[in-house]
Structures are given as structure tokens and as C-alpha cells.
Amino acid sequence: MRLHLHLVSDSTGETLESVAKAGLAQFEDVETIKHFWPLVRSKGHLDRVLMDIASRPGLVLFTLVNADMRSHLEARCRAMGLPAVGVLDPVIEGLQTVLGQRAAARPGRQHQMDEAYFRRVAAIDYTMNHDDGQGADNWEEADILLIGVSRTSKTPTSIYLANRGYKTANLPLVPTSRPPEQLFRLSKPLVVGLTTNPDRLVQVRRNRLLSLAQAPETSYVDMDEVTKEVAAARRLCADNSWPVIDVSRRSIEESAAAIINLYNERAEARANGSAA
């Protein structure tokens, strides 16, 4: 089945992209052709978009805060017999009911350059400079420090967390060397171990070696050695009471969500401890 999906936004369209991706994931065998229309803020621009929608009819998802713009879009879609869904409408209506106030009709307000925006930029900068064991002398500035053996998704998870505003460093655990002493003296960062199934790890490492045109049979991919390596990393975390997350069947987003949950739980526990 083929679906033309039109995403019409008066902002960057990131919200629409996420909602569309989440919705489509629930359906099988659908060939989706996405038509992305960001920063639609004038009636002339909207009319041009509507011309394209008419030529390639399908589902229309939109986030338009201007009442006249959205009414125009909805009316034209009704005339063409096409569904048009305002994806934020139920959320905004619920917030208006609970908060007892009307929403401010300002497009892209979530992307304004506020304190959170600059905190996210700083987190990304910190994370990029503390990848793969770099910058151990100022790990104490991190919010989160990820540790784990090679190829356990430490770097991509760190980058994802940075985009969520968390300063994240990461350290590879190498069987032949002890981690830096700074690791054992940290008080501010949440240290989290990432681990995975040895079978899967061997396959990931072997694919990595092949992509680099290196010999695929070394101790790096020897099952017995990898199993010992993973076990040693787990012992290190257990000995230091660091939580461990198994990333074997988790996406980067799922791993990051679990880490953020741990971070928030620790922050809440510390706050309650201070209050007591």
C-alpha cells in the first residue's frame, strides 16, 4: 500500500516527524512517501502547499497555531475529501482545561533560544570533547558518564543524551588496562555501565573489523575472551554500585530513556535526602 503523507508545519516540523514515525511504526507493508512542508506562515505559501497536496492526495498532518491558516487548510482538505489532523490539538486542549488559560498562538515557541537551548548547546560541546575517554581531568563536570567495553553504543548514546541537554562523557573499558583513577573519585556524575550479549557483541565487532578491512579473527572477536571481558566490566560496576543497562535489544533512544530515568531517580533521592 502506498501513502502520500503531507507534514505541514509553521515551525521546523520536528514534532510532526516524530508523531508520524511513531504512528507509521504500528503498520506493516506501507510504502510512505513523505512531503515535508516546514515554516508555512503565510496564506500564499499554504496555497502552494495545497496545490501539491491536491496533485498527490493523502493524509495531512499539521501543526499550525494561526486560526485563519488552520481553518483554510482544513476547509480545503474537506473539499478535496482528505483527512487533516492537527496532531497537537488534544494536548493543547487538555492543557487549556487544566491550566485555565488559552494557549499563546506563536509558532516555533519550543525552539526559542532560551536557557534550555544554550544548556543543550553546552552539553553537546562538552560531550563531543569527552568522547572515548578524553578529558578525564574534568569528568566531574559531567551529568552522566557511560562506561563499557568496545562497541556497546557508548558514543551514539552520549550524543543522544547531549541533545537532550545532559553533559555526557564516555569511557571504553579495555581488558589490558585499569580505568583512570578519576573514575573512582567522581561524586557529581551518574556513572552507568553499558553491556550487551557476548554473541551479539562478537558479531558487531566482526562486522566492524570487516568494514575496516582488518583481520576478522583476533582476540577482539574471540568468544571466550569477549565473554570474560563483558563479565569483568559487570564486576567493575557491581563492585562500585554503578547501575548497568543491557543494550542488546534496546535502541539508542530506549537506552537513553532508561539512563535519564536513573538520573532523575538519583536526583530525586538526593533532593529528598537534603530535605530530610
mmCIF file of C-alpha atoms in Angstrom:
data_model
loop_
_atom_site.group_PDB
_atom_site.id
_atom_site.type_symbol
_atom_site.label_atom_id
_atom_site.label_comp_id
_atom_site.label_asym_id
_atom_site.label_seq_id
_atom_site.Cartn_x
_atom_site.Cartn_y
_atom_site.Cartn_z
ATOM 1 C CA MET A 1 0.000 0.000 0.000
ATOM 2 C CA ARG A 2 1.294 3.443 -0.907
ATOM 3 C CA LEU A 3 0.586 6.505 1.219
ATOM 4 C CA HIS A 4 1.349 10.141 0.455
ATOM 5 C CA LEU A 5 1.901 11.787 3.845
ATOM 6 C CA HIS A 6 1.941 15.594 3.947
ATOM 7 C CA LEU A 7 3.538 17.182 7.036
ATOM 8 C CA VAL A 8 2.599 20.871 7.232
ATOM 9 C CA SER A 9 4.149 22.986 9.986
ATOM 10 C CA ASP A 10 4.610 26.660 10.807
ATOM 11 C CA SER A 11 7.831 25.701 12.621
ATOM 12 C CA THR A 12 10.633 23.200 11.998
ATOM 13 C CA GLY A 13 8.297 20.212 11.728
ATOM 14 C CA GLU A 14 10.262 18.065 14.192
ATOM 15 C CA THR A 15 7.125 17.312 16.193
ATOM 16 C CA LEU A 16 5.290 16.145 13.092
ATOM 17 C CA GLU A 17 8.203 13.957 12.052
ATOM 18 C CA SER A 18 8.253 12.237 15.455
ATOM 19 C CA VAL A 19 4.497 11.707 15.584
ATOM 20 C CA ALA A 20 4.388 10.401 12.008
ATOM 21 C CA LYS A 21 7.272 7.998 12.674
ATOM 22 C CA ALA A 22 5.627 6.677 15.843
ATOM 23 C CA GLY A 23 2.300 6.194 14.095
ATOM 24 C CA LEU A 24 3.686 4.517 10.984
ATOM 25 C CA ALA A 25 5.669 2.073 13.111
ATOM 26 C CA GLN A 26 2.361 0.397 14.003
ATOM 27 C CA PHE A 27 1.593 -0.566 10.388
ATOM 28 C CA GLU A 28 3.121 -3.194 8.129
ATOM 29 C CA ASP A 29 3.774 -3.124 4.390
ATOM 30 C CA VAL A 30 3.089 0.561 3.847
ATOM 31 C CA GLU A 31 5.221 2.474 1.350
ATOM 32 C CA THR A 32 5.166 6.009 2.701
ATOM 33 C CA ILE A 33 6.092 8.993 0.566
ATOM 34 C CA LYS A 34 6.620 11.946 2.893
ATOM 35 C CA HIS A 35 6.135 15.519 1.725
ATOM 36 C CA PHE A 36 7.651 17.874 4.272
ATOM 37 C CA TRP A 37 6.407 21.470 4.435
ATOM 38 C CA PRO A 38 8.111 23.420 7.284
ATOM 39 C CA LEU A 39 7.866 27.137 8.109
ATOM 40 C CA VAL A 40 4.482 27.636 6.440
ATOM 41 C CA ARG A 41 3.476 31.034 7.851
ATOM 42 C CA SER A 42 1.646 32.841 5.053
ATOM 43 C CA LYS A 43 -1.559 32.122 3.146
ATOM 44 C CA GLY A 44 0.332 32.321 -0.147
ATOM 45 C CA HIS A 45 2.791 29.665 0.997
ATOM 46 C CA LEU A 46 -0.063 27.492 2.286
ATOM 47 C CA ASP A 47 -1.887 27.754 -1.050
ATOM 48 C CA ARG A 48 1.207 26.479 -2.855
ATOM 49 C CA VAL A 49 1.374 23.566 -0.432
ATOM 50 C CA LEU A 50 -2.321 22.836 -1.010
ATOM 51 C CA MET A 51 -1.731 22.702 -4.758
ATOM 52 C CA ASP A 52 0.830 19.967 -4.206
ATOM 53 C CA ILE A 53 -1.474 18.128 -1.807
ATOM 54 C CA ALA A 54 -4.199 18.200 -4.475
ATOM 55 C CA SER A 55 -1.832 16.698 -7.040
ATOM 56 C CA ARG A 56 -0.660 13.975 -4.629
ATOM 57 C CA PRO A 57 -3.602 13.334 -2.277
ATOM 58 C CA GLY A 58 -3.087 11.552 1.011
ATOM 59 C CA LEU A 59 -3.090 12.107 4.757
ATOM 60 C CA VAL A 60 -2.313 15.627 6.019
ATOM 61 C CA LEU A 61 -0.765 16.085 9.465
ATOM 62 C CA PHE A 62 -0.290 19.671 10.602
ATOM 63 C CA THR A 63 0.818 21.975 13.382
ATOM 64 C CA LEU A 64 -0.466 25.478 12.603
ATOM 65 C CA VAL A 65 -1.201 27.806 15.511
ATOM 66 C CA ASN A 66 -2.733 30.620 13.449
ATOM 67 C CA ALA A 67 -6.525 30.098 13.481
ATOM 68 C CA ASP A 68 -7.103 31.511 9.980
ATOM 69 C CA MET A 69 -4.321 29.391 8.466
ATOM 70 C CA ARG A 70 -5.543 26.173 10.012
ATOM 71 C CA SER A 71 -9.176 26.909 9.076
ATOM 72 C CA HIS A 72 -8.091 27.495 5.478
ATOM 73 C CA LEU A 73 -6.143 24.223 5.429
ATOM 74 C CA GLU A 74 -8.973 22.231 6.989
ATOM 75 C CA ALA A 75 -11.600 23.687 4.636
ATOM 76 C CA ARG A 76 -9.555 22.936 1.528
ATOM 77 C CA CYS A 77 -8.797 19.411 2.710
ATOM 78 C CA ARG A 78 -12.505 18.779 3.369
ATOM 79 C CA ALA A 79 -13.308 19.985 -0.128
ATOM 80 C CA MET A 80 -10.765 17.507 -1.521
ATOM 81 C CA GLY A 81 -12.091 14.705 0.695
ATOM 82 C CA LEU A 82 -8.771 14.364 2.517
ATOM 83 C CA PRO A 83 -8.245 13.865 6.259
ATOM 84 C CA ALA A 84 -6.345 16.664 8.017
ATOM 85 C CA VAL A 85 -5.162 16.033 11.569
ATOM 86 C CA GLY A 86 -3.875 18.690 13.965
ATOM 87 C CA VAL A 87 -1.523 16.472 15.975
ATOM 88 C CA LEU A 88 -1.151 18.810 18.973
ATOM 89 C CA ASP A 89 -4.838 19.687 19.326
ATOM 90 C CA PRO A 90 -5.750 17.138 22.068
ATOM 91 C CA VAL A 91 -2.649 18.053 24.101
ATOM 92 C CA ILE A 92 -3.260 21.804 23.876
ATOM 93 C CA GLU A 93 -6.962 21.393 24.679
ATOM 94 C CA GLY A 94 -6.120 19.310 27.724
ATOM 95 C CA LEU A 95 -3.567 21.843 28.947
ATOM 96 C CA GLN A 96 -6.015 24.710 28.446
ATOM 97 C CA THR A 97 -8.611 22.864 30.535
ATOM 98 C CA VAL A 98 -6.237 22.050 33.392
ATOM 99 C CA LEU A 99 -4.380 25.381 33.408
ATOM 100 C CA GLY A 100 -7.458 27.544 32.842
ATOM 101 C CA GLN A 101 -5.800 29.698 30.177
ATOM 102 C CA ARG A 102 -5.645 29.956 26.420
ATOM 103 C CA ALA A 103 -2.558 28.825 24.519
ATOM 104 C CA ALA A 104 -0.306 31.525 23.048
ATOM 105 C CA ALA A 105 -0.629 31.206 19.260
ATOM 106 C CA ARG A 106 3.069 31.652 18.496
ATOM 107 C CA PRO A 107 4.721 29.221 16.087
ATOM 108 C CA GLY A 108 8.051 27.591 16.981
ATOM 109 C CA ARG A 109 7.927 28.753 20.566
ATOM 110 C CA GLN A 110 9.515 25.487 21.752
ATOM 111 C CA HIS A 111 12.595 26.305 19.673
ATOM 112 C CA GLN A 112 13.276 29.740 21.142
ATOM 113 C CA MET A 113 16.852 30.444 22.232
ATOM 114 C CA ASP A 114 16.234 30.293 25.955
ATOM 115 C CA GLU A 115 18.290 28.962 28.859
ATOM 116 C CA ALA A 116 17.419 25.357 27.963
ATOM 117 C CA TYR A 117 18.601 25.899 24.395
ATOM 118 C CA PHE A 118 22.018 27.179 25.488
ATOM 119 C CA ARG A 119 22.292 24.390 28.072
ATOM 120 C CA ARG A 120 21.765 21.880 25.275
ATOM 121 C CA VAL A 121 24.433 23.545 23.126
ATOM 122 C CA ALA A 122 26.865 23.433 26.058
ATOM 123 C CA ALA A 123 26.042 19.770 26.651
ATOM 124 C CA ILE A 124 26.754 18.879 23.034
ATOM 125 C CA ASP A 125 30.061 20.752 23.119
ATOM 126 C CA TYR A 126 31.089 19.022 26.364
ATOM 127 C CA THR A 127 30.101 15.592 25.092
ATOM 128 C CA MET A 128 31.990 15.921 21.823
ATOM 129 C CA ASN A 129 35.113 16.862 23.776
ATOM 130 C CA HIS A 130 34.780 13.969 26.235
ATOM 131 C CA ASP A 131 34.253 11.054 23.900
ATOM 132 C CA ASP A 132 36.218 7.808 24.166
ATOM 133 C CA GLY A 133 37.899 8.586 27.495
ATOM 134 C CA GLN A 134 39.008 12.130 26.680
ATOM 135 C CA GLY A 135 39.138 14.913 29.257
ATOM 136 C CA ALA A 136 39.287 12.752 32.362
ATOM 137 C CA ASP A 137 40.521 15.677 34.459
ATOM 138 C CA ASN A 138 37.133 17.396 34.252
ATOM 139 C CA TRP A 139 34.748 14.438 34.250
ATOM 140 C CA GLU A 140 33.354 15.868 37.469
ATOM 141 C CA GLU A 141 31.581 18.488 35.330
ATOM 142 C CA ALA A 142 29.580 15.778 33.560
ATOM 143 C CA ASP A 143 25.985 14.890 34.367
ATOM 144 C CA ILE A 144 26.451 11.320 33.147
ATOM 145 C CA LEU A 145 29.483 9.115 32.461
ATOM 146 C CA LEU A 146 28.946 5.989 30.373
ATOM 147 C CA ILE A 147 31.400 3.107 30.643
ATOM 148 C CA GLY A 148 31.522 -0.193 28.813
ATOM 149 C CA VAL A 149 33.595 -2.475 26.638
ATOM 150 C CA SER A 150 34.185 -1.610 22.999
ATOM 151 C CA ARG A 151 31.102 -1.462 20.698
ATOM 152 C CA THR A 152 28.401 -1.105 23.342
ATOM 153 C CA SER A 153 26.959 2.085 21.787
ATOM 154 C CA LYS A 154 28.591 4.484 24.243
ATOM 155 C CA THR A 155 29.258 7.283 21.726
ATOM 156 C CA PRO A 156 25.853 7.400 19.981
ATOM 157 C CA THR A 157 24.086 7.159 23.321
ATOM 158 C CA SER A 158 26.234 10.007 24.675
ATOM 159 C CA ILE A 159 25.395 12.180 21.689
ATOM 160 C CA TYR A 160 21.679 11.464 22.050
ATOM 161 C CA LEU A 161 21.811 12.376 25.749
ATOM 162 C CA ALA A 162 23.699 15.576 24.898
ATOM 163 C CA ASN A 163 20.906 16.560 22.541
ATOM 164 C CA ARG A 164 18.567 16.141 25.485
ATOM 165 C CA GLY A 165 20.709 18.565 27.491
ATOM 166 C CA TYR A 166 22.889 16.183 29.544
ATOM 167 C CA LYS A 167 26.646 16.660 29.611
ATOM 168 C CA THR A 168 27.833 13.125 28.918
ATOM 169 C CA ALA A 169 31.338 11.659 28.910
ATOM 170 C CA ASN A 170 32.138 8.074 27.982
ATOM 171 C CA LEU A 171 34.984 5.702 28.705
ATOM 172 C CA PRO A 172 35.858 2.416 26.956
ATOM 173 C CA LEU A 173 36.850 -0.379 29.312
ATOM 174 C CA VAL A 174 39.978 -2.092 27.983
ATOM 175 C CA PRO A 175 40.847 -5.564 29.372
ATOM 176 C CA THR A 176 44.583 -4.855 29.487
ATOM 177 C CA SER A 177 44.472 -1.547 31.399
ATOM 178 C CA ARG A 178 42.880 -0.203 34.556
ATOM 179 C CA PRO A 179 40.486 2.732 34.157
ATOM 180 C CA PRO A 180 41.784 6.185 35.169
ATOM 181 C CA GLU A 181 41.734 6.844 38.901
ATOM 182 C CA GLN A 182 39.450 9.842 38.304
ATOM 183 C CA LEU A 183 36.622 7.398 37.587
ATOM 184 C CA PHE A 184 36.629 6.126 41.169
ATOM 185 C CA ARG A 185 36.617 9.596 42.751
ATOM 186 C CA LEU A 186 33.577 11.047 40.979
ATOM 187 C CA SER A 187 30.673 12.365 43.050
ATOM 188 C CA LYS A 188 28.544 14.520 40.720
ATOM 189 C CA PRO A 189 28.142 12.431 37.547
ATOM 190 C CA LEU A 190 25.917 9.373 37.367
ATOM 191 C CA VAL A 191 28.172 6.524 36.222
ATOM 192 C CA VAL A 192 26.291 3.941 34.132
ATOM 193 C CA GLY A 193 27.681 0.738 32.668
ATOM 194 C CA LEU A 194 26.524 -0.360 29.205
ATOM 195 C CA THR A 195 26.720 -4.059 28.450
ATOM 196 C CA THR A 196 25.447 -6.456 25.816
ATOM 197 C CA ASN A 197 25.173 -10.135 24.985
ATOM 198 C CA PRO A 198 28.616 -11.569 24.078
ATOM 199 C CA ASP A 199 27.219 -13.330 20.986
ATOM 200 C CA ARG A 200 25.830 -10.079 19.650
ATOM 201 C CA LEU A 201 28.990 -8.196 20.627
ATOM 202 C CA VAL A 202 31.200 -10.605 18.706
ATOM 203 C CA GLN A 203 29.046 -10.145 15.598
ATOM 204 C CA VAL A 204 29.102 -6.347 15.898
ATOM 205 C CA ARG A 205 32.867 -6.325 16.374
ATOM 206 C CA ARG A 206 33.446 -8.729 13.489
ATOM 207 C CA ASN A 207 31.357 -6.510 11.186
ATOM 208 C CA ARG A 208 33.354 -3.514 12.353
ATOM 209 C CA LEU A 209 36.656 -5.216 11.527
ATOM 210 C CA LEU A 210 35.395 -6.247 8.095
ATOM 211 C CA SER A 211 34.274 -2.682 7.357
ATOM 212 C CA LEU A 212 37.807 -1.517 8.177
ATOM 213 C CA ALA A 213 39.326 -4.305 6.038
ATOM 214 C CA GLN A 214 41.082 -5.728 9.102
ATOM 215 C CA ALA A 215 41.635 -9.374 10.028
ATOM 216 C CA PRO A 216 38.300 -10.682 11.383
ATOM 217 C CA GLU A 217 39.881 -13.313 13.666
ATOM 218 C CA THR A 218 41.617 -11.791 16.689
ATOM 219 C CA SER A 219 41.128 -11.872 20.458
ATOM 220 C CA TYR A 220 38.871 -8.840 19.918
ATOM 221 C CA VAL A 221 36.244 -11.216 18.500
ATOM 222 C CA ASP A 222 37.167 -14.442 20.297
ATOM 223 C CA MET A 223 34.044 -15.647 22.110
ATOM 224 C CA ASP A 224 35.838 -16.781 25.266
ATOM 225 C CA GLU A 225 37.807 -13.540 25.529
ATOM 226 C CA VAL A 226 34.748 -11.379 24.846
ATOM 227 C CA THR A 227 32.717 -13.279 27.455
ATOM 228 C CA LYS A 228 35.463 -12.656 30.046
ATOM 229 C CA GLU A 229 35.657 -9.002 29.014
ATOM 230 C CA VAL A 230 31.914 -8.481 29.478
ATOM 231 C CA ALA A 231 31.954 -10.307 32.828
ATOM 232 C CA ALA A 232 34.863 -8.182 34.080
ATOM 233 C CA ALA A 233 33.030 -4.977 33.123
ATOM 234 C CA ARG A 234 29.946 -6.146 35.006
ATOM 235 C CA ARG A 235 32.066 -6.951 38.093
ATOM 236 C CA LEU A 236 33.624 -3.500 37.984
ATOM 237 C CA CYS A 237 30.179 -1.902 38.006
ATOM 238 C CA ALA A 238 28.913 -4.202 40.750
ATOM 239 C CA ASP A 239 31.965 -3.506 42.927
ATOM 240 C CA ASN A 240 31.328 0.243 42.657
ATOM 241 C CA SER A 241 27.499 0.106 42.832
ATOM 242 C CA TRP A 242 27.134 1.562 39.351
ATOM 243 C CA PRO A 243 23.913 0.650 37.530
ATOM 244 C CA VAL A 244 24.195 -1.424 34.367
ATOM 245 C CA ILE A 245 21.975 -1.306 31.289
ATOM 246 C CA ASP A 246 21.892 -4.171 28.801
ATOM 247 C CA VAL A 247 21.693 -2.610 25.329
ATOM 248 C CA SER A 248 21.376 -5.939 23.475
ATOM 249 C CA ARG A 249 17.763 -5.362 22.443
ATOM 250 C CA ARG A 250 17.476 -1.658 23.080
ATOM 251 C CA SER A 251 17.606 1.157 20.568
ATOM 252 C CA ILE A 252 19.753 4.210 21.356
ATOM 253 C CA GLU A 253 16.588 6.091 22.311
ATOM 254 C CA GLU A 254 15.450 3.329 24.673
ATOM 255 C CA SER A 255 18.859 3.111 26.333
ATOM 256 C CA ALA A 256 18.942 6.882 26.774
ATOM 257 C CA ALA A 257 15.430 6.882 28.257
ATOM 258 C CA ALA A 258 16.486 4.284 30.821
ATOM 259 C CA ILE A 259 19.589 6.328 31.695
ATOM 260 C CA ILE A 260 17.578 9.527 32.082
ATOM 261 C CA ASN A 261 15.183 7.665 34.363
ATOM 262 C CA LEU A 262 18.114 6.549 36.540
ATOM 263 C CA TYR A 263 19.472 10.105 36.549
ATOM 264 C CA ASN A 264 16.123 11.552 37.648
ATOM 265 C CA GLU A 265 15.655 8.903 40.336
ATOM 266 C CA ARG A 266 19.070 9.692 41.799
ATOM 267 C CA ALA A 267 18.412 13.442 41.660
ATOM 268 C CA GLU A 268 15.077 12.953 43.452
ATOM 269 C CA ALA A 269 16.678 10.726 46.085
ATOM 270 C CA ARG A 270 19.422 13.282 46.711
ATOM 271 C CA ALA A 271 16.865 16.095 46.936
ATOM 272 C CA ASN A 272 14.788 14.133 49.435
ATOM 273 C CA GLY A 273 17.922 13.353 51.410
ATOM 274 C CA SER A 274 18.809 17.058 51.568
ATOM 275 C CA ALA A 275 15.272 17.931 52.589
ATOM 276 C CA ALA A 276 15.411 15.373 55.383
#
